[in-house]
Amino acid sequence: MSSPFSRAIEFPDLGVFVLTMESPNGPRRTHAFEELGRLGIPFDFIQGIDQGSAEIDHAYSRLLNWTRHKRSLTRGEISVYLGHRKIWREVMRRGTDFALIFEDDFKIRDDEQFLLAINDALSHQGVWSVVKFFDYNHKKVVETVKIGGTQLVGYKYPASGAVAYLIDRKAVQSLLRRRYLFRPIDEDFSHPWEFSIRVWSTSPNLVDEVSFRLGGSTLERDRWDLRHKKIIIRSVWGNFLQAGKFVRSLSYRWANAANVSAIVKSANTPVRDRLPPNDV
């Protein structure tokens, strides 16, 4: 009997990648091998960008960060974002239509449902640009859609976390057009109108983040240090940015709701029921 994933890979070119900073045989690489090996999913490791790299300084705009984000970024956050962009460039180089991307501290909660969600998403192209399988802090749900056996939700704006997600080629192209970085990757996901993309999350989470089992997160420690260096004027400006983000997010979802509903209805309708009588 074929698995949901064996059906999914009949779709054009699904690339699977794991972002890591570890050398071969490190615990996070071993963990990723165990997780995806258990499901029989072939994948490639992509080595991330070292925090000491000059590429970080060239890619990061402090001016844009000050004017368009609520706080400064750590070098670790910029490094992670550049690692994802490295994967996206590999997607473009290979010419794949879809990519399943993980950070190396992911843990799949339910193998069968996870594989089904991949298949359902690939069967409903046009509904989504990015499907996130993990969110740290769930926001208020403002939109829901059922595709096959998978429940997708749209929050008032996408929650944080880029541990595991499915992305299509058009979204990759759009995201790569941004010349300078000034937000973390998950914050850019929460501004989808800037890239003309649709971002959904599975409900419930189908993947967990388990860095605490793999030596902890240096990224979170760096963020904690930043929280103790708050600048009042930035905090006030951040509140204005957040309010504007909320309004833009809702209006963007409402503007696209009818189109999504039509695509889902068509995809979930048996082919025979979609055809005019003379064509049956």
CSV table of C-alpha atoms in Angstrom, one decimal:
chain,number,residue,atom,x,y,z
A,1,MET,CA,0.0,0.0,0.0
A,2,SER,CA,1.4,3.4,-1.0
A,3,SER,CA,2.0,6.1,1.6
A,4,PRO,CA,0.7,9.6,1.3
A,5,PHE,CA,4.2,10.8,0.5
A,6,SER,CA,4.6,8.3,-2.4
A,7,ARG,CA,1.5,9.9,-3.9
A,8,ALA,CA,2.9,13.4,-3.3
A,9,ILE,CA,6.2,12.9,-5.1
A,10,GLU,CA,4.3,12.3,-8.3
A,11,PHE,CA,4.0,16.1,-8.4
A,12,PRO,CA,6.7,18.0,-10.2
A,13,ASP,CA,10.0,18.4,-8.4
A,14,LEU,CA,9.5,18.5,-4.6
A,15,GLY,CA,13.0,19.3,-3.1
A,16,VAL,CA,13.6,18.6,0.6
A,17,PHE,CA,16.3,20.5,2.5
A,18,VAL,CA,17.5,20.7,6.1
A,19,LEU,CA,19.4,23.9,7.2
A,20,THR,CA,22.2,23.2,9.6
A,21,MET,CA,25.3,24.8,11.0
A,22,GLU,CA,26.8,21.5,12.2
A,23,SER,CA,29.6,19.5,10.8
A,24,PRO,CA,28.9,15.9,9.6
A,25,ASN,CA,27.9,13.4,12.4
A,26,GLY,CA,26.8,16.2,14.8
A,27,PRO,CA,23.7,15.5,16.9
A,28,ARG,CA,21.4,17.7,15.0
A,29,ARG,CA,22.4,16.1,11.7
A,30,THR,CA,21.9,12.7,13.2
A,31,HIS,CA,18.5,13.7,14.5
A,32,ALA,CA,17.4,15.0,11.1
A,33,PHE,CA,18.5,11.7,9.5
A,34,GLU,CA,16.4,9.8,12.0
A,35,GLU,CA,13.3,11.9,11.5
A,36,LEU,CA,13.3,11.9,7.7
A,37,GLY,CA,14.8,8.5,7.3
A,38,ARG,CA,12.0,7.0,9.3
A,39,LEU,CA,9.6,8.4,6.7
A,40,GLY,CA,11.7,7.4,3.8
A,41,ILE,CA,12.0,11.1,2.6
A,42,PRO,CA,15.3,11.8,0.7
A,43,PHE,CA,16.7,15.2,1.5
A,44,ASP,CA,19.8,17.4,1.3
A,45,PHE,CA,21.6,19.2,4.1
A,46,ILE,CA,22.4,22.9,3.4
A,47,GLN,CA,25.2,24.4,5.4
A,48,GLY,CA,24.3,27.7,7.0
A,49,ILE,CA,26.1,31.0,7.0
A,50,ASP,CA,28.6,31.5,9.9
A,51,GLN,CA,27.8,34.4,12.2
A,52,GLY,CA,31.3,35.7,11.6
A,53,SER,CA,30.8,36.0,7.9
A,54,ALA,CA,31.1,39.3,6.2
A,55,GLU,CA,28.0,38.3,4.2
A,56,ILE,CA,25.9,39.2,7.3
A,57,ASP,CA,27.2,42.8,7.3
A,58,HIS,CA,26.5,43.2,3.6
A,59,ALA,CA,23.0,41.7,3.7
A,60,TYR,CA,21.7,43.6,6.8
A,61,SER,CA,20.3,47.2,6.5
A,62,ARG,CA,20.3,49.0,9.9
A,63,LEU,CA,18.4,51.9,8.4
A,64,LEU,CA,15.5,49.7,7.2
A,65,ASN,CA,15.6,47.8,10.4
A,66,TRP,CA,15.2,51.0,12.4
A,67,THR,CA,12.3,52.3,10.3
A,68,ARG,CA,10.4,49.1,9.5
A,69,HIS,CA,11.0,46.7,12.4
A,70,LYS,CA,10.5,47.0,16.2
A,71,ARG,CA,14.0,45.9,17.3
A,72,SER,CA,17.5,45.2,16.1
A,73,LEU,CA,18.4,41.8,14.8
A,74,THR,CA,21.1,39.5,16.2
A,75,ARG,CA,23.8,38.2,14.0
A,76,GLY,CA,22.3,34.8,14.6
A,77,GLU,CA,18.9,35.8,13.2
A,78,ILE,CA,20.6,37.3,10.1
A,79,SER,CA,22.6,34.1,9.7
A,80,VAL,CA,19.5,31.9,9.9
A,81,TYR,CA,17.7,34.1,7.3
A,82,LEU,CA,20.7,33.9,5.0
A,83,GLY,CA,20.7,30.2,5.4
A,84,HIS,CA,17.0,30.0,4.2
A,85,ARG,CA,17.9,32.2,1.3
A,86,LYS,CA,20.7,29.9,0.4
A,87,ILE,CA,18.2,27.1,0.2
A,88,TRP,CA,15.8,29.2,-1.9
A,89,ARG,CA,18.6,30.0,-4.3
A,90,GLU,CA,19.3,26.2,-4.6
A,91,VAL,CA,15.6,25.7,-5.3
A,92,MET,CA,15.9,28.2,-8.2
A,93,ARG,CA,19.1,26.6,-9.4
A,94,ARG,CA,17.5,23.2,-9.6
A,95,GLY,CA,14.3,24.5,-11.1
A,96,THR,CA,12.1,22.7,-8.6
A,97,ASP,CA,8.5,23.8,-8.2
A,98,PHE,CA,8.1,23.2,-4.5
A,99,ALA,CA,10.5,22.9,-1.5
A,100,LEU,CA,10.0,21.3,1.9
A,101,ILE,CA,12.4,23.1,4.3
A,102,PHE,CA,13.4,22.3,7.8
A,103,GLU,CA,15.7,23.8,10.4
A,104,ASP,CA,17.7,21.0,12.1
A,105,ASP,CA,15.9,21.1,15.4
A,106,PHE,CA,12.5,19.9,14.0
A,107,LYS,CA,10.5,16.9,15.3
A,108,ILE,CA,7.6,15.5,13.4
A,109,ARG,CA,4.6,14.9,15.7
A,110,ASP,CA,2.4,12.6,13.6
A,111,ASP,CA,4.1,10.8,10.7
A,112,GLU,CA,0.9,9.9,8.9
A,113,GLN,CA,-0.8,13.3,9.2
A,114,PHE,CA,2.4,15.1,8.3
A,115,LEU,CA,2.7,13.1,5.0
A,116,LEU,CA,-1.0,13.6,4.3
A,117,ALA,CA,-0.6,17.4,4.8
A,118,ILE,CA,2.2,17.5,2.2
A,119,ASN,CA,0.1,15.6,-0.3
A,120,ASP,CA,-3.0,17.7,0.4
A,121,ALA,CA,-1.0,20.9,-0.1
A,122,LEU,CA,0.5,19.8,-3.3
A,123,SER,CA,-3.0,18.8,-4.5
A,124,HIS,CA,-4.3,22.3,-3.9
A,125,GLN,CA,-1.9,24.5,-5.7
A,126,GLY,CA,-3.0,28.1,-5.9
A,127,VAL,CA,-4.5,28.1,-2.3
A,128,TRP,CA,-1.1,28.7,-0.6
A,129,SER,CA,2.4,30.1,-1.2
A,130,VAL,CA,3.8,28.9,2.2
A,131,VAL,CA,2.4,26.2,4.5
A,132,LYS,CA,3.9,26.3,8.0
A,133,PHE,CA,3.9,23.1,10.0
A,134,PHE,CA,5.0,24.8,13.2
A,135,ASP,CA,4.2,28.1,15.0
A,136,TYR,CA,5.6,29.2,18.3
A,137,ASN,CA,2.8,31.5,19.5
A,138,HIS,CA,-0.5,31.0,17.9
A,139,LYS,CA,-2.4,34.2,17.1
A,140,LYS,CA,-6.1,34.8,16.7
A,141,VAL,CA,-7.5,32.7,13.9
A,142,VAL,CA,-9.3,34.8,11.3
A,143,GLU,CA,-9.6,32.3,8.4
A,144,THR,CA,-9.8,28.5,8.1
A,145,VAL,CA,-9.8,26.2,5.1
A,146,LYS,CA,-10.0,22.4,4.7
A,147,ILE,CA,-7.9,20.9,1.9
A,148,GLY,CA,-8.4,17.2,1.8
A,149,GLY,CA,-7.8,15.9,5.3
A,150,THR,CA,-5.7,18.9,6.4
A,151,GLN,CA,-7.0,21.9,8.3
A,152,LEU,CA,-5.2,25.2,7.4
A,153,VAL,CA,-5.6,28.4,9.4
A,154,GLY,CA,-4.8,32.0,8.8
A,155,TYR,CA,-4.0,34.0,11.8
A,156,LYS,CA,-4.5,37.8,12.2
A,157,TYR,CA,-0.9,37.6,11.0
A,158,PRO,CA,1.4,34.6,10.7
A,159,ALA,CA,3.0,33.5,14.0
A,160,SER,CA,6.7,33.2,14.6
A,161,GLY,CA,8.8,30.2,13.6
A,162,ALA,CA,10.3,28.8,10.4
A,163,VAL,CA,11.2,25.4,11.7
A,164,ALA,CA,9.3,23.5,8.9
A,165,TYR,CA,7.4,24.8,6.0
A,166,LEU,CA,6.4,24.0,2.4
A,167,ILE,CA,7.0,26.8,-0.2
A,168,ASP,CA,6.3,27.1,-3.9
A,169,ARG,CA,8.6,28.5,-6.5
A,170,LYS,CA,6.8,31.8,-7.0
A,171,ALA,CA,7.1,32.6,-3.3
A,172,VAL,CA,10.8,31.8,-3.5
A,173,GLN,CA,11.2,34.2,-6.4
A,174,SER,CA,9.3,36.9,-4.7
A,175,LEU,CA,11.2,36.6,-1.4
A,176,LEU,CA,14.6,36.6,-3.1
A,177,ARG,CA,13.8,39.9,-4.7
A,178,ARG,CA,14.4,41.6,-1.4
A,179,ARG,CA,17.9,43.0,-1.6
A,180,TYR,CA,18.5,43.8,2.1
A,181,LEU,CA,17.4,42.0,5.3
A,182,PHE,CA,15.9,44.0,8.2
A,183,ARG,CA,13.5,41.5,9.8
A,184,PRO,CA,13.9,37.8,10.9
A,185,ILE,CA,12.6,35.3,8.3
A,186,ASP,CA,9.4,34.5,10.2
A,187,GLU,CA,8.6,38.3,10.5
A,188,ASP,CA,8.8,38.6,6.8
A,189,PHE,CA,6.4,35.7,6.5
A,190,SER,CA,4.0,37.7,8.7
A,191,HIS,CA,4.1,40.6,6.1
A,192,PRO,CA,2.8,38.5,3.1
A,193,TRP,CA,1.4,41.5,1.3
A,194,GLU,CA,4.9,42.8,0.7
A,195,PHE,CA,5.6,39.7,-1.4
A,196,SER,CA,2.1,38.9,-2.8
A,197,ILE,CA,2.1,35.5,-1.1
A,198,ARG,CA,-0.4,33.5,0.9
A,199,VAL,CA,0.9,32.0,4.2
A,200,TRP,CA,-1.1,29.3,6.1
A,201,SER,CA,-0.4,27.1,9.1
A,202,THR,CA,-1.6,23.6,9.7
A,203,SER,CA,-3.8,23.2,12.7
A,204,PRO,CA,-2.7,21.7,15.0
A,205,ASN,CA,1.1,22.0,14.6
A,206,LEU,CA,2.4,18.9,12.9
A,207,VAL,CA,6.0,19.6,13.8
A,208,ASP,CA,7.7,20.6,17.1
A,209,GLU,CA,10.9,22.6,17.7
A,210,VAL,CA,13.2,20.6,20.0
A,211,SER,CA,16.4,22.6,20.3
A,212,PHE,CA,16.4,22.0,24.1
A,213,ARG,CA,17.1,18.3,23.4
A,214,LEU,CA,19.9,19.1,21.0
A,215,GLY,CA,22.1,21.5,23.1
A,216,GLY,CA,19.8,24.5,23.3
A,217,SER,CA,19.3,27.6,21.2
A,218,THR,CA,22.0,30.2,21.0
A,219,LEU,CA,19.5,32.3,18.9
A,220,GLU,CA,17.2,32.6,21.9
A,221,ARG,CA,20.0,33.5,24.3
A,222,ASP,CA,21.0,36.3,21.9
A,223,ARG,CA,17.4,37.6,21.7
A,224,TRP,CA,17.2,37.5,25.5
A,225,ASP,CA,20.2,39.8,25.7
A,226,LEU,CA,18.6,42.3,23.3
A,227,ARG,CA,15.5,42.5,25.4
A,228,HIS,CA,17.6,44.0,28.2
A,229,LYS,CA,18.8,46.8,25.9
A,230,LYS,CA,15.4,48.2,24.9
A,231,ILE,CA,15.2,51.7,23.6
A,232,ILE,CA,12.0,53.5,24.6
A,233,ILE,CA,11.5,55.3,21.3
A,234,ARG,CA,11.8,52.1,19.4
A,235,SER,CA,9.3,50.4,21.6
A,236,VAL,CA,6.8,53.2,21.0
A,237,TRP,CA,7.5,53.1,17.2
A,238,GLY,CA,7.1,49.3,17.3
A,239,ASN,CA,3.6,49.7,18.7
A,240,PHE,CA,2.6,51.8,15.7
A,241,LEU,CA,4.2,49.3,13.3
A,242,GLN,CA,2.3,46.4,15.0
A,243,ALA,CA,-1.0,48.2,14.6
A,244,GLY,CA,-0.4,48.9,11.0
A,245,LYS,CA,0.6,45.3,10.4
A,246,PHE,CA,-2.6,44.0,12.0
A,247,VAL,CA,-4.8,46.2,9.7
A,248,ARG,CA,-2.8,45.3,6.5
A,249,SER,CA,-2.9,41.6,7.4
A,250,LEU,CA,-6.7,41.5,7.8
A,251,SER,CA,-7.4,43.5,4.6
A,252,TYR,CA,-5.0,41.3,2.6
A,253,ARG,CA,-6.7,38.1,3.8
A,254,TRP,CA,-10.1,39.4,3.1
A,255,ALA,CA,-9.1,40.6,-0.4
A,256,ASN,CA,-8.0,37.0,-1.2
A,257,ALA,CA,-10.6,35.0,0.6
A,258,ALA,CA,-13.1,34.6,-2.3
A,259,ASN,CA,-10.4,33.4,-4.7
A,260,VAL,CA,-9.1,30.8,-2.1
A,261,SER,CA,-12.6,29.6,-1.5
A,262,ALA,CA,-13.3,29.1,-5.2
A,263,ILE,CA,-10.0,27.2,-5.7
A,264,VAL,CA,-10.6,24.9,-2.7
A,265,LYS,CA,-14.2,24.2,-3.8
A,266,SER,CA,-13.1,23.3,-7.3
A,267,ALA,CA,-10.2,21.1,-6.1
A,268,ASN,CA,-12.5,19.2,-3.6
A,269,THR,CA,-15.2,18.6,-6.2
A,270,PRO,CA,-15.1,15.3,-8.0
A,271,VAL,CA,-14.0,15.8,-11.7
A,272,ARG,CA,-17.3,14.3,-13.0
A,273,ASP,CA,-19.2,17.0,-11.1
A,274,ARG,CA,-17.1,19.8,-12.6
A,275,LEU,CA,-17.7,18.9,-16.2
A,276,PRO,CA,-20.6,20.2,-18.3
A,277,PRO,CA,-23.3,17.5,-19.2
A,278,ASN,CA,-22.1,17.2,-22.8
A,279,ASP,CA,-18.5,16.4,-21.6
A,280,VAL,CA,-19.5,13.6,-19.2
